Tab-separated table of C-alpha atoms and ligand atoms in Angstrom:
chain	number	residue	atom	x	y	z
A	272	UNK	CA	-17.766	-11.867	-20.128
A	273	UNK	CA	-18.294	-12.254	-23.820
A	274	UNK	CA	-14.347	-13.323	-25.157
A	275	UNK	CA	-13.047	-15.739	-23.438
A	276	UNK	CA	-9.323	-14.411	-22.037
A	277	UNK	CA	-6.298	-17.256	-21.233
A	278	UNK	CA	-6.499	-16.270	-17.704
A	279	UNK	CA	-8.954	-14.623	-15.339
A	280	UNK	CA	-9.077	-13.552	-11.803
A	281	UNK	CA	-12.141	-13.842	-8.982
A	282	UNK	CA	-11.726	-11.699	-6.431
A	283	UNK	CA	-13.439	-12.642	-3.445
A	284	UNK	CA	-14.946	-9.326	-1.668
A	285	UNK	CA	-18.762	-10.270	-0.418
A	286	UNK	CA	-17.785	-10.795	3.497
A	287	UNK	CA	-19.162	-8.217	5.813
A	288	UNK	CA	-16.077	-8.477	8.012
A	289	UNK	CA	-15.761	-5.152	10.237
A	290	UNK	CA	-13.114	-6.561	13.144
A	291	UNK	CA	-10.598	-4.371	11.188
A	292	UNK	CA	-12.785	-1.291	12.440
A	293	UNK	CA	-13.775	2.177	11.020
A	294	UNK	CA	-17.341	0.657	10.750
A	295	UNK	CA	-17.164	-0.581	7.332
A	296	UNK	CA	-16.383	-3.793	5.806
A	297	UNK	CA	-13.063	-3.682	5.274
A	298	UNK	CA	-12.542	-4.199	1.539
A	299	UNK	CA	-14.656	-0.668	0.883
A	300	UNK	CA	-12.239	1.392	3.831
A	301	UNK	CA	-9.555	3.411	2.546
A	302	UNK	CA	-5.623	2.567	2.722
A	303	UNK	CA	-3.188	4.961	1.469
A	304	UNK	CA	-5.553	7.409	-0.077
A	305	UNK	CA	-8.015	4.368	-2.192
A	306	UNK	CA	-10.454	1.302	-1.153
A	307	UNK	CA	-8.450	-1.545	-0.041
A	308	UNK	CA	-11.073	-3.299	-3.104
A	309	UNK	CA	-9.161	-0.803	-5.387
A	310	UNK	CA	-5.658	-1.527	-4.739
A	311	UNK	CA	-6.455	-5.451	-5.077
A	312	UNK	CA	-7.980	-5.161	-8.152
A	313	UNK	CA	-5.120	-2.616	-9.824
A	314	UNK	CA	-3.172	-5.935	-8.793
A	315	UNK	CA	-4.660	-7.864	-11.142
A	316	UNK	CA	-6.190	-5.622	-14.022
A	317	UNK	CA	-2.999	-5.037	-16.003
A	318	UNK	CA	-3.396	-8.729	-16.181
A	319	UNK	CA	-6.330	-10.336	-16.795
A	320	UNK	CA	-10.258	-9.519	-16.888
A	321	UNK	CA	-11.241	-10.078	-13.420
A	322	UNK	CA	-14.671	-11.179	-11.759
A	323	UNK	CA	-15.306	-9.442	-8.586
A	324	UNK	CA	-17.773	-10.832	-6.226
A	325	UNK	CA	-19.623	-8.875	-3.706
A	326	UNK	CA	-22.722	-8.882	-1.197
A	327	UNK	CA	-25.590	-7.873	-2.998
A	328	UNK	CA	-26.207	-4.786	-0.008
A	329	UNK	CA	-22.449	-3.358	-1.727
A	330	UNK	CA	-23.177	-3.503	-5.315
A	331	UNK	CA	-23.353	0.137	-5.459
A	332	UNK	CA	-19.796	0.882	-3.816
A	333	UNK	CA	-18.460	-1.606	-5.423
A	334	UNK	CA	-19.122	-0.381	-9.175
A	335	UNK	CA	-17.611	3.074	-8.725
A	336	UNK	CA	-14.360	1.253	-6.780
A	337	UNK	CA	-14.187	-0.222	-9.984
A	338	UNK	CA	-14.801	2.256	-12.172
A	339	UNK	CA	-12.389	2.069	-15.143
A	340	UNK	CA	-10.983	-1.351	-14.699
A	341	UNK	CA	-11.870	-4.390	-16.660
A	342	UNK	CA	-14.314	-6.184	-13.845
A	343	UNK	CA	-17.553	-7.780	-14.047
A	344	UNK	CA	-19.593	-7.487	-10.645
A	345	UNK	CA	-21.276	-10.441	-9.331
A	346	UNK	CA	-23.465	-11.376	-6.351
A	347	UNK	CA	-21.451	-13.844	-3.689
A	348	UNK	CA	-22.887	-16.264	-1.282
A	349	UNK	CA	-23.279	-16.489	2.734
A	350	UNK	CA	-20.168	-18.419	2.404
A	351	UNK	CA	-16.680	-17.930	0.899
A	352	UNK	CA	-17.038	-20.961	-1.101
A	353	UNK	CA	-20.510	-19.873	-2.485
A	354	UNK	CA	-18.802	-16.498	-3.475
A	355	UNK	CA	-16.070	-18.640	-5.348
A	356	UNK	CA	-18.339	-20.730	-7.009
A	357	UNK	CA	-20.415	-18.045	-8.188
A	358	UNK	CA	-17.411	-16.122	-9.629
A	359	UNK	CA	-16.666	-19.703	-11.435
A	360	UNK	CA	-19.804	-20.005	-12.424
A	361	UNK	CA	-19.423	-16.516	-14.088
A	362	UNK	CA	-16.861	-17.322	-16.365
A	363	UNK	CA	-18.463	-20.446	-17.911
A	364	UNK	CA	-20.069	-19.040	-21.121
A	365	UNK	CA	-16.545	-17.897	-22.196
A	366	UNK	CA	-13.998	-20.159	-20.222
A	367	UNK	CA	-10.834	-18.907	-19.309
A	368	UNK	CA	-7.831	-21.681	-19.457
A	369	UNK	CA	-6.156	-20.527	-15.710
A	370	UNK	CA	-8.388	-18.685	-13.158
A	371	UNK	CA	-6.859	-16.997	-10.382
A	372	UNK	CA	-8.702	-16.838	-6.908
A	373	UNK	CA	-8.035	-14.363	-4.477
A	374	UNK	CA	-8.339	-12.409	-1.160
A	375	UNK	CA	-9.678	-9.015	-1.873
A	376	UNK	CA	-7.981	-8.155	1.651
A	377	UNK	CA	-4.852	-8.572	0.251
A	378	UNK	CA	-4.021	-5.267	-1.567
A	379	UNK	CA	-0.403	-5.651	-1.089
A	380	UNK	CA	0.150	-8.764	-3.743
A	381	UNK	CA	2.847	-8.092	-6.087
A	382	UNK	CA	3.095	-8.928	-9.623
A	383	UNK	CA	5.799	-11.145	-8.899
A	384	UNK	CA	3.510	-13.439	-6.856
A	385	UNK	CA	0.894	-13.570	-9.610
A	386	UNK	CA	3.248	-14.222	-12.482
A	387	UNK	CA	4.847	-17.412	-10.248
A	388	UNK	CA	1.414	-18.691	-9.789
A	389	UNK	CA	0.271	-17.997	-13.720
A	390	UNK	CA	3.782	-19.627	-14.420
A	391	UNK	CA	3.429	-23.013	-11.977
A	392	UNK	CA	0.012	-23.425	-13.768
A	393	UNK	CA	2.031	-24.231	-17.286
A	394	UNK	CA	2.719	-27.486	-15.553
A	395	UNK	CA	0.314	-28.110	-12.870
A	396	UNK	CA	-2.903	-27.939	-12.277
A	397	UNK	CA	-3.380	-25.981	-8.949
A	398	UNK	CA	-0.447	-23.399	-7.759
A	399	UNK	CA	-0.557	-21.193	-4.951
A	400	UNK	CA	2.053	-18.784	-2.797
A	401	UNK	CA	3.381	-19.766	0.654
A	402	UNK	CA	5.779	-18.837	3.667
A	403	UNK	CA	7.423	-21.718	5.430
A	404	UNK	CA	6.711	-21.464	9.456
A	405	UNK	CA	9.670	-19.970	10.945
A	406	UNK	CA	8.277	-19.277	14.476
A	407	UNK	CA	8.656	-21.969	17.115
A	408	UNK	CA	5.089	-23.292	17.300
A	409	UNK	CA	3.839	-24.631	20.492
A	410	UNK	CA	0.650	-25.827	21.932
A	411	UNK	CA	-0.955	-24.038	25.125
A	412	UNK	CA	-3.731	-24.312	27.646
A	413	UNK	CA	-4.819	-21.924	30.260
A	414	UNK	CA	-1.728	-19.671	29.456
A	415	UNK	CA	1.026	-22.599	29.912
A	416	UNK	CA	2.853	-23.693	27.044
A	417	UNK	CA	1.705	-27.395	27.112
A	418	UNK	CA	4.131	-28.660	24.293
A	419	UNK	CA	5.978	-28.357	21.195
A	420	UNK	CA	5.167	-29.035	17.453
A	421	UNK	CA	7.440	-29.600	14.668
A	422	UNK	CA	7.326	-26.560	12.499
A	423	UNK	CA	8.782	-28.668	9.445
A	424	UNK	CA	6.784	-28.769	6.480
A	425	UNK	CA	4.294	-26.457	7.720
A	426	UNK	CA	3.330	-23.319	4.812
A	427	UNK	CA	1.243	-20.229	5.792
A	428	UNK	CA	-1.003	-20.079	2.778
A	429	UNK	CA	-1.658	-17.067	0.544
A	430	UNK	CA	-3.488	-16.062	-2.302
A	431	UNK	CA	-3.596	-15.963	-5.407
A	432	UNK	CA	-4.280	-19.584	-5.666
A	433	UNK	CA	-4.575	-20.768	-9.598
A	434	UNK	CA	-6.040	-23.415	-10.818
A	435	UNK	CA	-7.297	-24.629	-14.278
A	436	UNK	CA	-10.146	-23.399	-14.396
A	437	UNK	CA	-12.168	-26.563	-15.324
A	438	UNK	CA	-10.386	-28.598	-12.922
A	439	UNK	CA	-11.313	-26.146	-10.028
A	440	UNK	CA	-15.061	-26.016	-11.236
A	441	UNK	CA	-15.641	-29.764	-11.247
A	442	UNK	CA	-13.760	-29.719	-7.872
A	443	UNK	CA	-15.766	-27.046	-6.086
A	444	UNK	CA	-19.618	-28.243	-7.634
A	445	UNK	CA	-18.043	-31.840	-6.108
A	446	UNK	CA	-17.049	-30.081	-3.101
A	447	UNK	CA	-19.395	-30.745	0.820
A	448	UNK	CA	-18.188	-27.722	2.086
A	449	UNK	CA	-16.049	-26.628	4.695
A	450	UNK	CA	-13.001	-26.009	3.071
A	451	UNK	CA	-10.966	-23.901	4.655
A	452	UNK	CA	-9.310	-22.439	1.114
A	453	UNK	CA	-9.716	-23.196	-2.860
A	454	UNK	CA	-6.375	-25.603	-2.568
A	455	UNK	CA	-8.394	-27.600	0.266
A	456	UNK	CA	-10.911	-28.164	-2.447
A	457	UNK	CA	-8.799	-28.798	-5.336
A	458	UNK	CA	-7.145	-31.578	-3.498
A	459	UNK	CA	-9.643	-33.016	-2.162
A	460	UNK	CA	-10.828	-33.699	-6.187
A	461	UNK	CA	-6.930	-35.119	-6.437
A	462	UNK	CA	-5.410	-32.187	-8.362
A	463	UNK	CA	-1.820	-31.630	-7.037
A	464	UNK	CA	-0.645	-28.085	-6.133
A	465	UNK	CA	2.342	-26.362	-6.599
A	466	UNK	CA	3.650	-24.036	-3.777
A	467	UNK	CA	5.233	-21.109	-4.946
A	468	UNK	CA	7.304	-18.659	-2.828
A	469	UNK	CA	4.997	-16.130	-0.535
A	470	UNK	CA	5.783	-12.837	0.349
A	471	UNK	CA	5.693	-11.335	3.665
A	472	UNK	CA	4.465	-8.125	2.285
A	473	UNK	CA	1.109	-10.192	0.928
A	474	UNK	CA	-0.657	-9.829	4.506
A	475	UNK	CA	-4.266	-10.696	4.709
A	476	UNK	CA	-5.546	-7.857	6.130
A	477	UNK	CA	-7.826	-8.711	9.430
A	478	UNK	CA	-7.055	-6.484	12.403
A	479	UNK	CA	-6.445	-3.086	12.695
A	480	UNK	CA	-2.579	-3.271	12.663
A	481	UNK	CA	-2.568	-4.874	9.828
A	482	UNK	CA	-3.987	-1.948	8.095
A	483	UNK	CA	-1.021	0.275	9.421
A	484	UNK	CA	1.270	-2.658	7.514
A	485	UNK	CA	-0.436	-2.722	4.430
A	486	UNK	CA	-0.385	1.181	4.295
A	487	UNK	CA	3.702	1.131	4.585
A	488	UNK	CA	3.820	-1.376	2.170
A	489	UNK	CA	1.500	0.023	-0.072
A	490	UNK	CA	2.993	3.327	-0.296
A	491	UNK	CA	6.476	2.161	-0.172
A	492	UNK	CA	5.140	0.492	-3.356
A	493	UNK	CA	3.868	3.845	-4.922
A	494	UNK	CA	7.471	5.317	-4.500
A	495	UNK	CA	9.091	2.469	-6.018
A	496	UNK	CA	6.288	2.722	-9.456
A	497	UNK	CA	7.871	6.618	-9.346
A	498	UNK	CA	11.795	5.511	-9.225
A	499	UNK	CA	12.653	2.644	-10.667
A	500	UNK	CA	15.711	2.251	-9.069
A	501	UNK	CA	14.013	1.552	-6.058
A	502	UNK	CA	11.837	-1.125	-7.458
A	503	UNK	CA	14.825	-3.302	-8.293
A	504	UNK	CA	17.096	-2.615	-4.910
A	505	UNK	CA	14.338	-2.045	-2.296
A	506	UNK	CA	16.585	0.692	-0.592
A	507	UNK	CA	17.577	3.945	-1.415
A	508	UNK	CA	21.618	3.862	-2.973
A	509	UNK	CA	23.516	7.530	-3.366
A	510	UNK	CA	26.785	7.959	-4.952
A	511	UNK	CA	28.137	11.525	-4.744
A	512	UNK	CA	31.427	12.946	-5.768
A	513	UNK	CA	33.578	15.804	-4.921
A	514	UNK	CA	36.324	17.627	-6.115
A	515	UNK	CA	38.429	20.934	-4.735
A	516	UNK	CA	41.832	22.274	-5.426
A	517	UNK	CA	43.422	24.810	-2.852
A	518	UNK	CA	46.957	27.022	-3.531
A	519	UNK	CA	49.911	26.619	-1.685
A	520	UNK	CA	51.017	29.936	-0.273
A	521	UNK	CA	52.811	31.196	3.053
A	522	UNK	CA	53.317	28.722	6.029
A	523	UNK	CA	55.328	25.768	7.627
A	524	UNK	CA	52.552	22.722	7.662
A	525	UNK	CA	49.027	21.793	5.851
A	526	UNK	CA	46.048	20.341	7.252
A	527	UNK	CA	44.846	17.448	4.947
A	528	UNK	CA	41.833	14.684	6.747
A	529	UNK	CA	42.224	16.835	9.685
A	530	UNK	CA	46.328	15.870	10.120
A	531	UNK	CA	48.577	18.662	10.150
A	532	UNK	CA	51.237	17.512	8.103
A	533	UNK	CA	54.642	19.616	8.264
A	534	UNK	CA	55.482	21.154	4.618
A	535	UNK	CA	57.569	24.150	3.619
A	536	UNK	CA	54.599	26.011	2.544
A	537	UNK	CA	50.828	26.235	3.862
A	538	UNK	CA	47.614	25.715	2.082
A	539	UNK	CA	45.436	29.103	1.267
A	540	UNK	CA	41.607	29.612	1.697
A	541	UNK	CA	39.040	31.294	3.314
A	542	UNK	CA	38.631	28.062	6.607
A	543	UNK	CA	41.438	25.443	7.402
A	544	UNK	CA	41.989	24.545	3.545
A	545	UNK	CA	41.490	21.057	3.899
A	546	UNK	CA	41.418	20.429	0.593
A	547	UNK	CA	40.786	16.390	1.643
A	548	UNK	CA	38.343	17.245	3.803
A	549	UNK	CA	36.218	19.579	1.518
A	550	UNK	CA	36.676	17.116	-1.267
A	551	UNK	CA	34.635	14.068	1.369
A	552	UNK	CA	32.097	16.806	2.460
A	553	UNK	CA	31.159	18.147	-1.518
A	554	UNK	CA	31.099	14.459	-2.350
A	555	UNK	CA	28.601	13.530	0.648
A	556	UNK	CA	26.323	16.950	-0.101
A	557	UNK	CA	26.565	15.826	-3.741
A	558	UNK	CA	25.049	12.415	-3.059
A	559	UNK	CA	22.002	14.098	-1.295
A	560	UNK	CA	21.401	16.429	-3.863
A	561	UNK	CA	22.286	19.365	-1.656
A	562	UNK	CA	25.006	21.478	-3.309
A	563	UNK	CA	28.227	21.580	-1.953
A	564	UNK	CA	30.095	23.405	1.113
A	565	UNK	CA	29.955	26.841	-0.163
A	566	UNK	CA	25.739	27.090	-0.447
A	567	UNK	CA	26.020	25.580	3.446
A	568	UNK	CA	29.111	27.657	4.414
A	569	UNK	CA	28.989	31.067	2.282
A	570	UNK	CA	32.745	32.146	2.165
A	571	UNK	CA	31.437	35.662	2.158
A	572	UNK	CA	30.342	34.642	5.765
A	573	UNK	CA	33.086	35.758	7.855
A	574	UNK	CA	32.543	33.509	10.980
A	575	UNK	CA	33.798	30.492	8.717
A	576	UNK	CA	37.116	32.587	8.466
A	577	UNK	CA	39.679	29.720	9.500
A	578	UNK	CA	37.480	27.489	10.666
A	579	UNK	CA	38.139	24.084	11.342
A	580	UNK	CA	37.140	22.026	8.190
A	581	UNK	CA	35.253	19.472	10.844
A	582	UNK	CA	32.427	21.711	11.365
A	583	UNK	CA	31.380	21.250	7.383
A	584	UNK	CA	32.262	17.525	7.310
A	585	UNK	CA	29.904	17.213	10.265
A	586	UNK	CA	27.036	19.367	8.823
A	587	UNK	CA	26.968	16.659	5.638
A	588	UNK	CA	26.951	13.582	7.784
A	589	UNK	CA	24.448	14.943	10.240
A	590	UNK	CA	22.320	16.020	6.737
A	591	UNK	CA	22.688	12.935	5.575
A	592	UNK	CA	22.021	11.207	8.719
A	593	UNK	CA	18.847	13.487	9.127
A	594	UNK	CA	17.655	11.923	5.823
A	595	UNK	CA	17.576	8.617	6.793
A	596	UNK	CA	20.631	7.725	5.434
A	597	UNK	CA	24.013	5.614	6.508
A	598	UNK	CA	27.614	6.301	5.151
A	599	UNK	CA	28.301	3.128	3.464
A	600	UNK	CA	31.970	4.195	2.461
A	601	UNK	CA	34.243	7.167	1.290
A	602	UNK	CA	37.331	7.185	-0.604
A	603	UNK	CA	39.325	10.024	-2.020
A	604	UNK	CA	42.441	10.411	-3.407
A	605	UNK	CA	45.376	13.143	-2.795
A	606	UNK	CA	47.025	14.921	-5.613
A	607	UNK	CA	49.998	16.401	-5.310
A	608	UNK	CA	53.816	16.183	-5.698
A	609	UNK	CA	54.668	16.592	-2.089
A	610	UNK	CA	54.043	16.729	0.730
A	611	UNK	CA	54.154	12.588	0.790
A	612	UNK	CA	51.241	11.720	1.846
A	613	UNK	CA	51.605	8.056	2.401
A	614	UNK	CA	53.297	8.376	5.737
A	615	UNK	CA	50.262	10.326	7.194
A	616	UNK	CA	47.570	8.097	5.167
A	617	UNK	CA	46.695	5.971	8.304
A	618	UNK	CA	46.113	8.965	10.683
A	619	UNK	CA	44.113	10.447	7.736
A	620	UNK	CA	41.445	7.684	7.916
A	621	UNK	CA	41.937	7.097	11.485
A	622	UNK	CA	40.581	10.793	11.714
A	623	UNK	CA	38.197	11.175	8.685
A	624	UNK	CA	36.557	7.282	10.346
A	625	UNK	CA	36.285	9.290	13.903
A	626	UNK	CA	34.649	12.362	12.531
A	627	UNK	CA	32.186	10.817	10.425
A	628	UNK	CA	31.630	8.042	13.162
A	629	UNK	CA	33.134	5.366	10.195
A	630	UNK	CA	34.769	2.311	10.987
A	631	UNK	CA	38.383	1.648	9.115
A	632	UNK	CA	37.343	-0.101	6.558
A	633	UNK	CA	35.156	2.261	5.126
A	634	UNK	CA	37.921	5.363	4.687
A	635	UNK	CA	40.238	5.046	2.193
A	636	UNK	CA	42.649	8.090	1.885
A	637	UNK	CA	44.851	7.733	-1.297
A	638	UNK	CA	47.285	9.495	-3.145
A	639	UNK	CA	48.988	10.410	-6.117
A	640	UNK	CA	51.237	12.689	-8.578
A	641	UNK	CA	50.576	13.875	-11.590
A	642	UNK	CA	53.666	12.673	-13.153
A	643	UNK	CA	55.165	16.531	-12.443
A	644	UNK	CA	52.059	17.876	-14.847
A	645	UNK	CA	49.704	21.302	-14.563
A	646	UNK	CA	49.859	22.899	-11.776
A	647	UNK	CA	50.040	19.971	-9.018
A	648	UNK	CA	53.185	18.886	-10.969
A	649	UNK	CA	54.694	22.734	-10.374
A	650	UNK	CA	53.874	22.367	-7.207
A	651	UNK	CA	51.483	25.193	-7.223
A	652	UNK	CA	48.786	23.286	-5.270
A	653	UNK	CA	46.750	20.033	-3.930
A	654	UNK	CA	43.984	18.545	-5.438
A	655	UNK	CA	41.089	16.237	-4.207
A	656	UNK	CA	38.702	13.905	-5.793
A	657	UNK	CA	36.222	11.907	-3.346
A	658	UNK	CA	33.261	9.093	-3.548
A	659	UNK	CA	30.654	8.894	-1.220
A	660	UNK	CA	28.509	5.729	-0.911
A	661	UNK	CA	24.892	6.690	1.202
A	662	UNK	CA	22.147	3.920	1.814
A	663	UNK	CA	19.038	4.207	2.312
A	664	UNK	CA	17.253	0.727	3.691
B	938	MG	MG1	37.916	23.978	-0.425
């Protein structure tokens, strides 16, 4: 590397490893569509210049995985600490200030992981990610659990670790061997290091299951890149509203939520008029994206002549349902002079919470007036206005 950059990475990729199967060494296989190699080092590139070391037998794969990114190829050792030393070794015509050593079977590292470790290293001199141990751990022998250890203070490591990068040379050239990761070293040559948070999504890939993780992950991640919403929330949140309006005209009751409520005149339309009811449904076929009652239920369709407005709620919740999504809440509100409503609200949501399989405190069922104005202040009709809330995990 001729100009020497702040910060570089060494990714270390020269193992042989083929336990995770498909007969190649696992770095080179593909996951989600690209070379495990490749998604490790997109990781990184948008960073820093990275060193990637290999085993001499993959030089060839290895430069068109990295074809386009900002890597230097370099030969690695029998060992993992040979590999890392070599990659130091590397960057010493044109020193970096922070060096970054990593897994190359961990594709799955976020940015957020990097930037804690690049951070830590403004006031330490070794940093690294970590879980705390959650499990129970216990000791066993011939298939009996033999005894308990205390799980306190225990870290399952991850990479990146950082280091400065002089600090980690002089530690690994002093090092006998053996270590079982670059923060082994680097204490053993007395430089502290900083834990920063893990993630559970940065799996070391090593079996074949773990491949079927990193893959979810992985694309999960390519979804998020394409919708920023995602990124920030991790799930999937739909709003949706709705709206209808329905005539009053001949009859002795209406059906709003599914309650017939008695009134001196009935509602008109081409199914039960509902107005409530088609309001809910528009608003939960609005926050999928899927139109609204009419595309699902064509009026011209005659067999939805007086039909009960259920069957349409139904259709939008078992749609949305279909998608992968929950009902968080609803809540619509009633427009109209009279009939009162607020007698009949509690049966409303009572019946709109059974339909949609909703508990009561996610239906709200509201109402107002329009202070006698247009044409729900004459009397000349209800109105409807709903929310829908969907989630997506
Ligand atoms: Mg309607």
């Amino acid at each position: 590397m001729e100009t020497a950059a702040e910060t570089a990475a060494i990714i270390v990729a020269a193992g042989r490893g083929t336990r995770a199967g498909g007969g190649l060494p696992k770095q080179w296989r593909d996951i989600a569509a690209r070379p495990v190699a490749r998604w490790t080092l997109e990781a990184f590139a948008a960073r820093c210049p990275i060193v990637l070391v290999v085993h001499p037998e993959d030089r060839a794969r290895a430069e068109s995985v990295c074809e386009g990114l900002p890597v230097t190829l370099v030969s690695g050792a029998a060992d993992r600490a040979g590999s890392v030393r070599a990659g130091l070794e590397a960057l010493a015509a044109a020193p970096p200030r922070k060096v970054l050593i990593h897994d190359v079977a961990r594709p799955c590292v976020s940015p957020q992981i990097i930037d804690a470790v690049l951070a830590a290293l403004d006031s330490a001199p070794g940093a690294a990610p970590a879980l705390p141990v959650t499990d129970a751990l216990w000791t066993g022998a011939g298939g009996e659990v033999t005894g308990t250890q205390d799980r306190s203070g225990l870290f399952r490591a991850q990479t990146p670790q950082g280091f400065h990068y002089a600090a980690i040379r002089a530690a690994h050239a002093a090092h006998p061997g053996g270590a079982a990761d670059d923060v082994e070293v680097a204490r053993a040559a007395g430089l502290a290091v900083r834990i920063v948070p893990g993630e559970e999504r940065n799996l070391k890939i090593t079996g074949p299951e773990d491949f079927a993780r990193a893959e979810t992950y992985l694309l999960s991640a390519t979804d998020s890149a394409k919708d920023p919403l995602k990124q920030e929330t991790a799930m999937d949140i739909r709003l949706g509203n709705g709206y209808d309006v329905h005539r009053f005209g001949e009859g002795d009751h209406v059906v709003l939520c599914g309650v017939k409520v008695p009134h001196g005149r009935g509602l008109q339309g081409h199914s039960d008029a509902d107005v409530g009811m088609h309001a809910v449904t528009d608003a939960l076929y609005g926050a999928l994206a899927e139109g609204d009652i009419g595309r699902h239920f064509p009026p011209s369709d005659p067999q939805w002549k007086g039909a009960a407005s259920e069957i349409f709620l139904r259709h939008a919740v078992d749609l949305a349902h279909a998608k992968g999504y929950t009902i968080s809440n609803i809540d619509l509100t009633l427009i109209c002079e009279r009939p009162k409503i607020g007698p009949h609200a509690a049966a409303m949501m009572a019946e709109m919470g059974r339909i949609m399989g909703l508990s009561q405190d996610r239906v709200s069922v509201k109402a107002t007036t329009s202070e006698r104005l247009g044409f729900t202040g004459r009397e000349e009709g209800i109105a409807a206005i709903a929310t829908a809330t969907l989630v997506k995990p």
